[in-house]
Coordinates of C-alpha atoms in Angstrom, one line a residue:
M1 CA 192.1 -13.0 -93.6
A2 CA 189.0 -11.7 -93.4
T3 CA 188.1 -10.2 -89.8
A4 CA 184.6 -10.1 -88.7
E5 CA 182.4 -7.0 -87.8
H6 CA 180.4 -7.5 -84.6
T7 CA 176.9 -5.4 -84.5
Q8 CA 176.3 -4.8 -81.2
T9 CA 172.3 -3.6 -80.6
P10 CA 171.2 -2.5 -77.3
D11 CA 169.4 -4.7 -74.7
N12 CA 165.8 -2.8 -73.7
T13 CA 164.3 -5.2 -71.8
P14 CA 164.2 -4.4 -68.4
D15 CA 165.9 -6.1 -65.5
T16 CA 163.3 -8.0 -63.8
S17 CA 166.0 -10.2 -61.9
N18 CA 167.1 -7.1 -59.8
P19 CA 165.8 -7.8 -56.3
R20 CA 165.5 -4.9 -55.8
K21 CA 163.3 -3.8 -58.1
R22 CA 161.5 -7.0 -57.6
K23 CA 160.7 -6.0 -53.7
V24 CA 159.5 -2.2 -54.3
M25 CA 157.6 -3.4 -57.2
L26 CA 155.9 -6.1 -54.4
V27 CA 156.2 -3.2 -51.3
V28 CA 153.6 -1.4 -54.2
L29 CA 151.2 -4.3 -54.7
A30 CA 150.9 -5.1 -51.2
I31 CA 149.9 -1.0 -50.7
V32 CA 147.5 -1.0 -53.5
V33 CA 145.7 -4.2 -52.0
I34 CA 145.9 -2.7 -48.8
L35 CA 144.4 0.6 -49.5
A36 CA 141.5 -1.3 -51.6
G37 CA 140.8 -3.5 -49.2
V38 CA 140.7 -0.5 -46.7
A39 CA 138.9 1.3 -49.1
V40 CA 136.2 -1.3 -49.7
W41 CA 135.9 -2.4 -45.4
G42 CA 135.6 1.6 -45.2
Y43 CA 132.4 1.8 -48.7
H44 CA 131.1 -1.2 -46.2
E45 CA 131.7 -0.1 -42.6
F46 CA 130.3 3.6 -42.8
Y47 CA 128.0 3.3 -46.5
G48 CA 127.2 -0.1 -47.5
R49 CA 125.8 -1.7 -45.1
W50 CA 123.9 1.2 -44.4
N51 CA 122.2 2.1 -47.7
E52 CA 119.9 -0.1 -49.7
S53 CA 119.5 1.3 -52.7
T54 CA 117.3 0.0 -55.8
D55 CA 116.3 1.5 -59.3
D56 CA 113.3 -0.5 -59.6
A57 CA 111.3 2.6 -58.2
Y58 CA 108.2 4.3 -60.5
V59 CA 106.4 7.8 -59.3
N60 CA 102.7 6.9 -58.3
G61 CA 99.9 8.6 -57.3
N62 CA 95.8 8.6 -56.9
V63 CA 94.3 8.5 -60.5
V64 CA 90.5 9.6 -59.8
E65 CA 88.4 8.4 -62.4
I66 CA 85.2 10.1 -62.9
T67 CA 82.3 8.2 -63.3
P68 CA 78.5 8.8 -63.8
L69 CA 76.1 8.1 -60.8
V70 CA 73.6 7.9 -63.8
T71 CA 72.2 7.6 -67.1
G72 CA 72.7 10.4 -69.5
T73 CA 74.1 11.7 -72.6
V74 CA 76.6 14.7 -73.1
V75 CA 75.8 17.0 -73.6
S76 CA 79.6 19.6 -72.4
I77 CA 82.6 18.8 -71.5
G78 CA 84.5 21.3 -69.1
A79 CA 87.5 20.1 -69.3
D80 CA 90.1 18.3 -71.5
D81 CA 94.0 16.3 -71.2
G82 CA 95.8 18.5 -69.0
D83 CA 94.1 20.9 -68.6
L84 CA 93.6 22.6 -64.7
V85 CA 90.7 21.5 -62.5
H86 CA 89.8 22.5 -59.0
E87 CA 87.4 20.6 -56.5
G88 CA 83.9 21.1 -57.2
Q89 CA 85.0 22.6 -61.1
V90 CA 82.0 21.5 -63.6
L91 CA 83.7 18.6 -65.8
I92 CA 80.5 17.0 -67.4
N93 CA 77.6 18.5 -68.0
F94 CA 74.3 15.4 -69.2
D95 CA 70.8 16.6 -71.3
P96 CA 69.1 17.8 -67.8
N97 CA 65.2 17.3 -68.9
D98 CA 65.1 13.7 -67.7
A99 CA 66.5 14.3 -64.2
Q100 CA 63.9 17.5 -64.0
V101 CA 61.4 16.0 -64.9
G102 CA 61.7 13.2 -62.6
L103 CA 62.3 16.1 -60.0
Q104 CA 59.4 18.3 -60.8
S105 CA 56.9 14.4 -60.2
A106 CA 58.5 13.8 -57.2
Q107 CA 57.6 17.6 -55.8
A108 CA 54.2 16.9 -57.2
N109 CA 53.9 13.9 -55.3
L110 CA 55.3 15.0 -52.0
A111 CA 52.7 17.9 -52.4
R112 CA 49.9 15.7 -53.2
T113 CA 51.0 13.8 -49.9
V114 CA 51.3 16.4 -47.5
R115 CA 47.9 17.4 -48.2
Q116 CA 46.1 14.2 -48.3
V117 CA 48.0 13.7 -44.8
R118 CA 46.3 16.6 -43.5
G119 CA 43.1 15.8 -44.1
L120 CA 43.4 12.8 -42.2
Y121 CA 44.5 14.7 -39.1
S122 CA 41.3 17.2 -40.1
N123 CA 39.1 13.4 -40.3
V124 CA 40.2 13.1 -36.3
D125 CA 39.1 16.5 -35.8
G126 CA 36.2 16.2 -37.1
M127 CA 35.3 12.4 -35.8
K128 CA 36.2 14.4 -32.4
A129 CA 33.6 16.8 -32.7
Q130 CA 31.2 14.2 -34.0
V131 CA 31.6 12.1 -30.8
N132 CA 31.6 14.9 -28.4
A133 CA 28.5 15.5 -30.5
L134 CA 26.8 12.2 -30.1
Q135 CA 27.7 12.2 -26.1
A136 CA 25.6 15.2 -25.6
E137 CA 23.2 12.9 -27.9
V138 CA 23.5 9.7 -25.7
Q139 CA 23.1 12.3 -22.3
K140 CA 20.5 14.0 -23.7
A141 CA 18.2 10.4 -24.9
Q142 CA 19.5 9.1 -20.9
D143 CA 17.9 12.2 -19.6
N144 CA 14.3 11.5 -21.7
F145 CA 14.5 7.6 -21.1
N146 CA 14.7 8.1 -17.1
R147 CA 11.9 11.3 -17.2
R148 CA 9.7 9.0 -19.4
K149 CA 10.6 5.8 -16.6
N150 CA 9.0 7.5 -14.1
L151 CA 6.3 9.0 -15.3
A152 CA 5.5 5.1 -17.0
A153 CA 5.6 4.0 -13.7
G154 CA 2.9 6.1 -11.8
G155 CA 0.9 5.5 -14.8
A156 CA 1.3 8.9 -16.5
I157 CA 2.0 7.6 -19.7
S158 CA 1.7 4.6 -22.2
Q159 CA 4.2 1.9 -21.9
E160 CA 4.8 2.6 -26.0
E161 CA 6.0 5.7 -25.2
L162 CA 8.7 4.4 -22.1
S163 CA 9.5 2.0 -25.5
H164 CA 9.8 4.8 -28.2
A165 CA 11.9 6.3 -25.2
R166 CA 14.4 3.4 -24.7
D167 CA 14.8 3.1 -28.6
D168 CA 16.0 6.4 -29.3
L169 CA 18.5 5.4 -25.7
T170 CA 19.7 2.4 -28.1
S171 CA 20.3 4.0 -31.3
A172 CA 22.0 6.8 -29.7
Q173 CA 24.5 4.7 -28.0
N174 CA 24.7 2.2 -31.3
A175 CA 25.9 5.6 -32.9
L176 CA 28.4 7.0 -30.0
A177 CA 30.0 3.7 -30.1
N178 CA 30.4 3.8 -34.1
A179 CA 31.8 7.1 -34.6
R180 CA 34.3 6.2 -31.3
Q181 CA 35.4 2.9 -33.3
Q182 CA 35.5 5.3 -36.7
L183 CA 37.4 7.6 -34.3
K184 CA 40.1 4.9 -33.4
T185 CA 40.8 4.0 -37.0
T186 CA 41.1 7.2 -38.3
S187 CA 43.3 8.4 -35.2
A188 CA 45.5 4.7 -35.5
L189 CA 46.7 6.7 -39.1
V190 CA 48.4 9.6 -37.4
D191 CA 49.1 8.3 -33.7
D192 CA 52.4 9.7 -32.6
T193 CA 53.0 11.7 -35.7
V194 CA 52.8 15.0 -37.0
V195 CA 53.2 15.6 -40.9
S196 CA 56.7 15.7 -41.9
S197 CA 57.5 12.0 -39.9
H198 CA 53.9 10.6 -41.3
P199 CA 55.3 7.3 -42.9
D200 CA 53.1 8.5 -46.5
V201 CA 55.2 11.9 -46.2
M202 CA 58.4 10.4 -45.5
A203 CA 58.0 7.9 -48.2
A204 CA 57.2 10.6 -50.8
A205 CA 60.4 13.0 -49.1
A206 CA 63.1 10.0 -49.8
Q207 CA 61.4 9.7 -53.6
L208 CA 62.1 13.6 -53.7
R209 CA 65.3 13.2 -52.4
Q210 CA 66.3 10.5 -55.2
A211 CA 64.8 12.3 -57.8
Y212 CA 66.9 15.3 -56.4
L213 CA 70.4 13.5 -56.5
N214 CA 69.6 12.1 -60.3
N215 CA 69.2 15.9 -61.0
S216 CA 72.0 16.5 -59.1
R217 CA 74.5 13.9 -60.3
S218 CA 73.4 14.9 -64.5
T219 CA 76.7 17.5 -63.8
L220 CA 79.5 15.7 -62.8
I221 CA 82.0 17.4 -60.9
A222 CA 85.6 17.4 -59.5
P223 CA 86.5 15.4 -56.4
V224 CA 89.7 16.7 -55.9
T225 CA 92.1 19.7 -57.4
G226 CA 94.3 18.3 -59.9
Y227 CA 94.8 18.1 -63.5
V228 CA 92.7 15.7 -66.4
A229 CA 94.0 12.6 -67.9
K230 CA 92.4 9.7 -69.9
R231 CA 89.5 11.7 -71.2
S232 CA 87.3 9.5 -73.3
V233 CA 84.1 11.0 -73.4
Q234 CA 82.8 12.6 -76.2
L235 CA 80.1 14.8 -76.9
G236 CA 76.4 12.8 -77.8
Q237 CA 77.8 9.8 -76.2
R238 CA 75.1 7.8 -74.2
V239 CA 76.9 7.2 -70.7
Q240 CA 76.2 4.3 -68.1
P241 CA 76.8 4.7 -64.1
G242 CA 80.3 3.5 -64.1
T243 CA 81.4 4.2 -67.4
A244 CA 85.5 5.5 -66.7
L245 CA 84.6 9.4 -68.8
M246 CA 88.3 10.5 -67.6
A247 CA 90.5 11.0 -64.6
V248 CA 91.8 13.6 -62.7
I249 CA 95.7 13.6 -60.5
P250 CA 96.6 15.5 -58.1
L251 CA 99.6 16.4 -58.4
D252 CA 100.6 17.1 -55.0
Q253 CA 100.0 13.4 -53.8
L254 CA 102.4 11.3 -55.0
W255 CA 104.5 9.0 -53.6
I256 CA 107.1 6.2 -54.6
D257 CA 106.5 2.4 -55.1
A258 CA 110.2 1.2 -54.6
N259 CA 110.3 -2.5 -55.3
F260 CA 113.1 -4.0 -52.9
K261 CA 114.2 -8.0 -53.1
E262 CA 113.8 -9.8 -49.6
T263 CA 117.2 -10.0 -49.2
Q264 CA 117.1 -5.9 -48.6
L265 CA 114.4 -5.7 -46.3
R266 CA 115.9 -6.8 -43.4
D267 CA 117.3 -3.6 -41.4
M268 CA 114.5 -1.6 -43.0
R269 CA 111.9 0.6 -40.8
I270 CA 108.8 2.8 -41.8
G271 CA 110.5 6.7 -41.2
Q272 CA 113.7 6.2 -42.1
P273 CA 115.2 8.5 -44.9
V274 CA 115.1 8.2 -48.0
D275 CA 117.0 10.2 -51.4
I276 CA 115.4 10.0 -54.6
E277 CA 116.7 10.6 -57.8
A278 CA 114.3 10.8 -61.2
D279 CA 114.9 10.0 -64.4
L280 CA 113.2 13.3 -65.3
Y281 CA 115.8 16.1 -63.9
G282 CA 119.0 13.8 -63.3
S283 CA 121.2 13.8 -61.2
D284 CA 120.9 17.3 -61.4
V285 CA 117.4 17.1 -58.6
K286 CA 117.3 14.8 -55.5
F287 CA 114.5 14.9 -54.1
S288 CA 114.2 14.1 -50.0
G289 CA 111.4 11.4 -48.6
T290 CA 111.1 9.0 -45.7
I291 CA 109.7 5.1 -45.7
D292 CA 106.1 5.4 -44.9
S293 CA 104.9 1.3 -45.7
L294 CA 107.0 -1.5 -46.4
G295 CA 104.2 -3.9 -48.5
A296 CA 101.9 -7.0 -46.7
G297 CA 103.2 -9.1 -49.9
T298 CA 105.7 -9.6 -52.1
G299 CA 104.5 -8.2 -55.9
S300 CA 104.3 -12.3 -57.4
A301 CA 101.7 -12.9 -54.1
F302 CA 99.0 -10.2 -55.4
A303 CA 99.5 -10.9 -59.7
L304 CA 96.8 -12.1 -61.3
L305 CA 98.4 -15.1 -62.2
P306 CA 100.4 -16.3 -59.1
A307 CA 103.1 -18.5 -59.6
Q308 CA 102.8 -22.1 -59.1
N309 CA 105.2 -23.0 -57.6
A310 CA 103.4 -26.2 -56.0
T311 CA 104.8 -27.7 -60.0
G312 CA 108.1 -29.9 -60.3
N313 CA 109.7 -27.1 -62.3
W314 CA 109.7 -24.9 -59.9
I315 CA 113.0 -22.2 -59.7
K316 CA 113.6 -20.2 -56.6
I317 CA 113.5 -16.4 -57.7
V318 CA 114.4 -13.5 -55.2
Q319 CA 110.9 -12.4 -55.2
R320 CA 110.4 -8.1 -54.1
V321 CA 108.1 -6.3 -52.1
P322 CA 106.7 -2.6 -53.2
V323 CA 107.7 0.2 -50.3
R324 CA 106.1 3.4 -49.9
I325 CA 107.9 5.5 -49.4
H326 CA 106.8 9.5 -49.2
I327 CA 108.5 12.2 -50.7
N328 CA 108.7 16.1 -49.8
A329 CA 106.0 18.2 -50.4
E330 CA 107.9 21.8 -50.6
E331 CA 110.7 19.9 -53.2
L332 CA 107.8 18.2 -55.2
A333 CA 106.4 22.0 -55.8
K334 CA 109.4 22.8 -56.9
H335 CA 110.2 20.0 -59.2
P336 CA 106.6 18.3 -60.6
L337 CA 106.5 14.7 -60.9
R338 CA 104.2 12.5 -63.2
V339 CA 102.7 9.4 -62.1
G340 CA 104.8 6.3 -63.6
L341 CA 108.1 8.0 -63.9
S342 CA 111.1 5.8 -63.1
T343 CA 113.1 6.5 -59.9
Q344 CA 116.4 5.7 -58.6
V345 CA 115.8 5.4 -54.1
D346 CA 118.6 5.3 -51.6
V347 CA 117.2 4.6 -48.1
N348 CA 119.8 5.3 -45.1
L349 CA 118.9 2.4 -42.7
R350 CA 121.4 4.3 -40.0
D351 CA 117.7 4.7 -37.6
Q352 CA 117.0 1.0 -36.3
S353 CA 114.0 2.8 -34.2
G354 CA 111.1 2.9 -36.7
P355 CA 109.0 -0.1 -36.7
V356 CA 108.4 -2.3 -39.7
L357 CA 104.7 -2.4 -39.8
A358 CA 102.1 0.1 -38.7
Q359 CA 101.4 0.1 -35.1
Q360 CA 98.2 2.1 -35.2
P361 CA 95.4 2.2 -37.0
P362 CA 94.8 5.8 -39.2
Q363 CA 93.4 8.3 -37.3
K364 CA 91.6 10.3 -40.0
A365 CA 90.9 9.8 -43.4
S366 CA 94.4 10.2 -45.4
F367 CA 92.3 11.2 -48.7
S368 CA 89.0 13.4 -48.9
T369 CA 86.6 15.6 -50.5
N370 CA 83.5 17.3 -49.2
V371 CA 81.9 18.5 -52.6
Y372 CA 78.8 15.9 -52.6
D373 CA 78.2 17.7 -48.8
R374 CA 75.7 20.1 -49.1
Q375 CA 73.9 17.8 -52.1
L376 CA 71.4 16.2 -49.6
A377 CA 71.2 19.2 -47.1
E378 CA 69.6 21.8 -50.7
A379 CA 67.3 18.9 -51.2
D380 CA 66.2 18.9 -47.0
A381 CA 65.4 22.5 -47.7
M382 CA 63.5 22.0 -50.4
I383 CA 61.4 19.5 -48.9
T384 CA 60.7 21.2 -45.8
Q385 CA 59.2 23.8 -47.4
L386 CA 56.7 22.0 -49.9
I387 CA 55.9 20.2 -47.0
H388 CA 55.2 24.0 -44.8
D389 CA 53.8 25.5 -47.8
N390 CA 51.2 22.5 -48.4
S391 CA 50.6 22.1 -44.8
A392 CA 49.4 25.4 -44.3
A393 CA 46.9 24.9 -48.1
A394 CA 46.0 22.5 -46.6
S395 CA 44.8 24.0 -43.3
K396 CA 43.3 27.5 -44.5
T397 CA 40.9 24.7 -47.4
V398 CA 39.9 23.0 -44.3
Q399 CA 38.9 26.0 -42.6
R400 CA 36.8 26.9 -45.6

């Protein structure tokens, strides 16, 4: 009789039917769910609802295009891409010969005009002297006629002599009338003016100012301090007014243009603090900033080809609005950025005291330069000296 051997293998399957273990697992799961819910609620209440962020944000700044105001041929280039240039520094020189010839011609024209106008004043003085002399001649002829008239009444002289005296008086009176008319006509050319305010002189002075500006504009200077970019100009190139030759970018005047979804803008206000992280430096460097302005329209509204939503194939797309963010100047100087760099921004919405839109117009220019202020002042000094020199020269000529 054979006996069967039963081999027993251990059962490693956990006993889930144990009520106590099941209860412990449910409690642990409930605690985990509660903690997760509390964490989500806490994140939303203390951070999420008070912050809006986007990585659709880029560094922007002033790209100052260097464009000529006059036609010219390039003879020198003072800076290349990446070079630092200071406000007022010479960037490009044109061949100055044509402009200098034009300036010299305008100077000669002003000098000639001043002498001609000064001659008009001398003519007036001469006509006044002539009128005075003719008045004396008329008075003399009148006295002679009166005397001969009395003599003729007594028969002392003939009627023929009296007639000659009358003719002399009439001739003197006519000469005086003609001289007075000429004086009036000549005076009309200079009345209520001095040499410098005479219309002919003012017109010649305006031509000289324009020639001076054309000459000075043959040298292109940097209107701001910054770094050169986009140089396209070459030596010997003949350029026309308005041609973009290079650009100067002041890297201390940068900001962030962050494109937020329209659903993120409800609680945004001007002046709210912003944390900025640039891809260039990563999470190691944090910039601080503030909201400077909220855009007046969505990006699509100002697109070159706006969307035609009136068509039958319309699909609603969440729009984005550009928000300008000011960057802390000290942090920007310590960690320079470049135009076009990608960033991620996080706006703290807790402070709701600021306006949504600017309430006052700017009280002063946001950006300005004074490198061109002295151009007309130097031209005016040249004009004043030319008028003085040629007025004096004309006076000496008249005296001789």
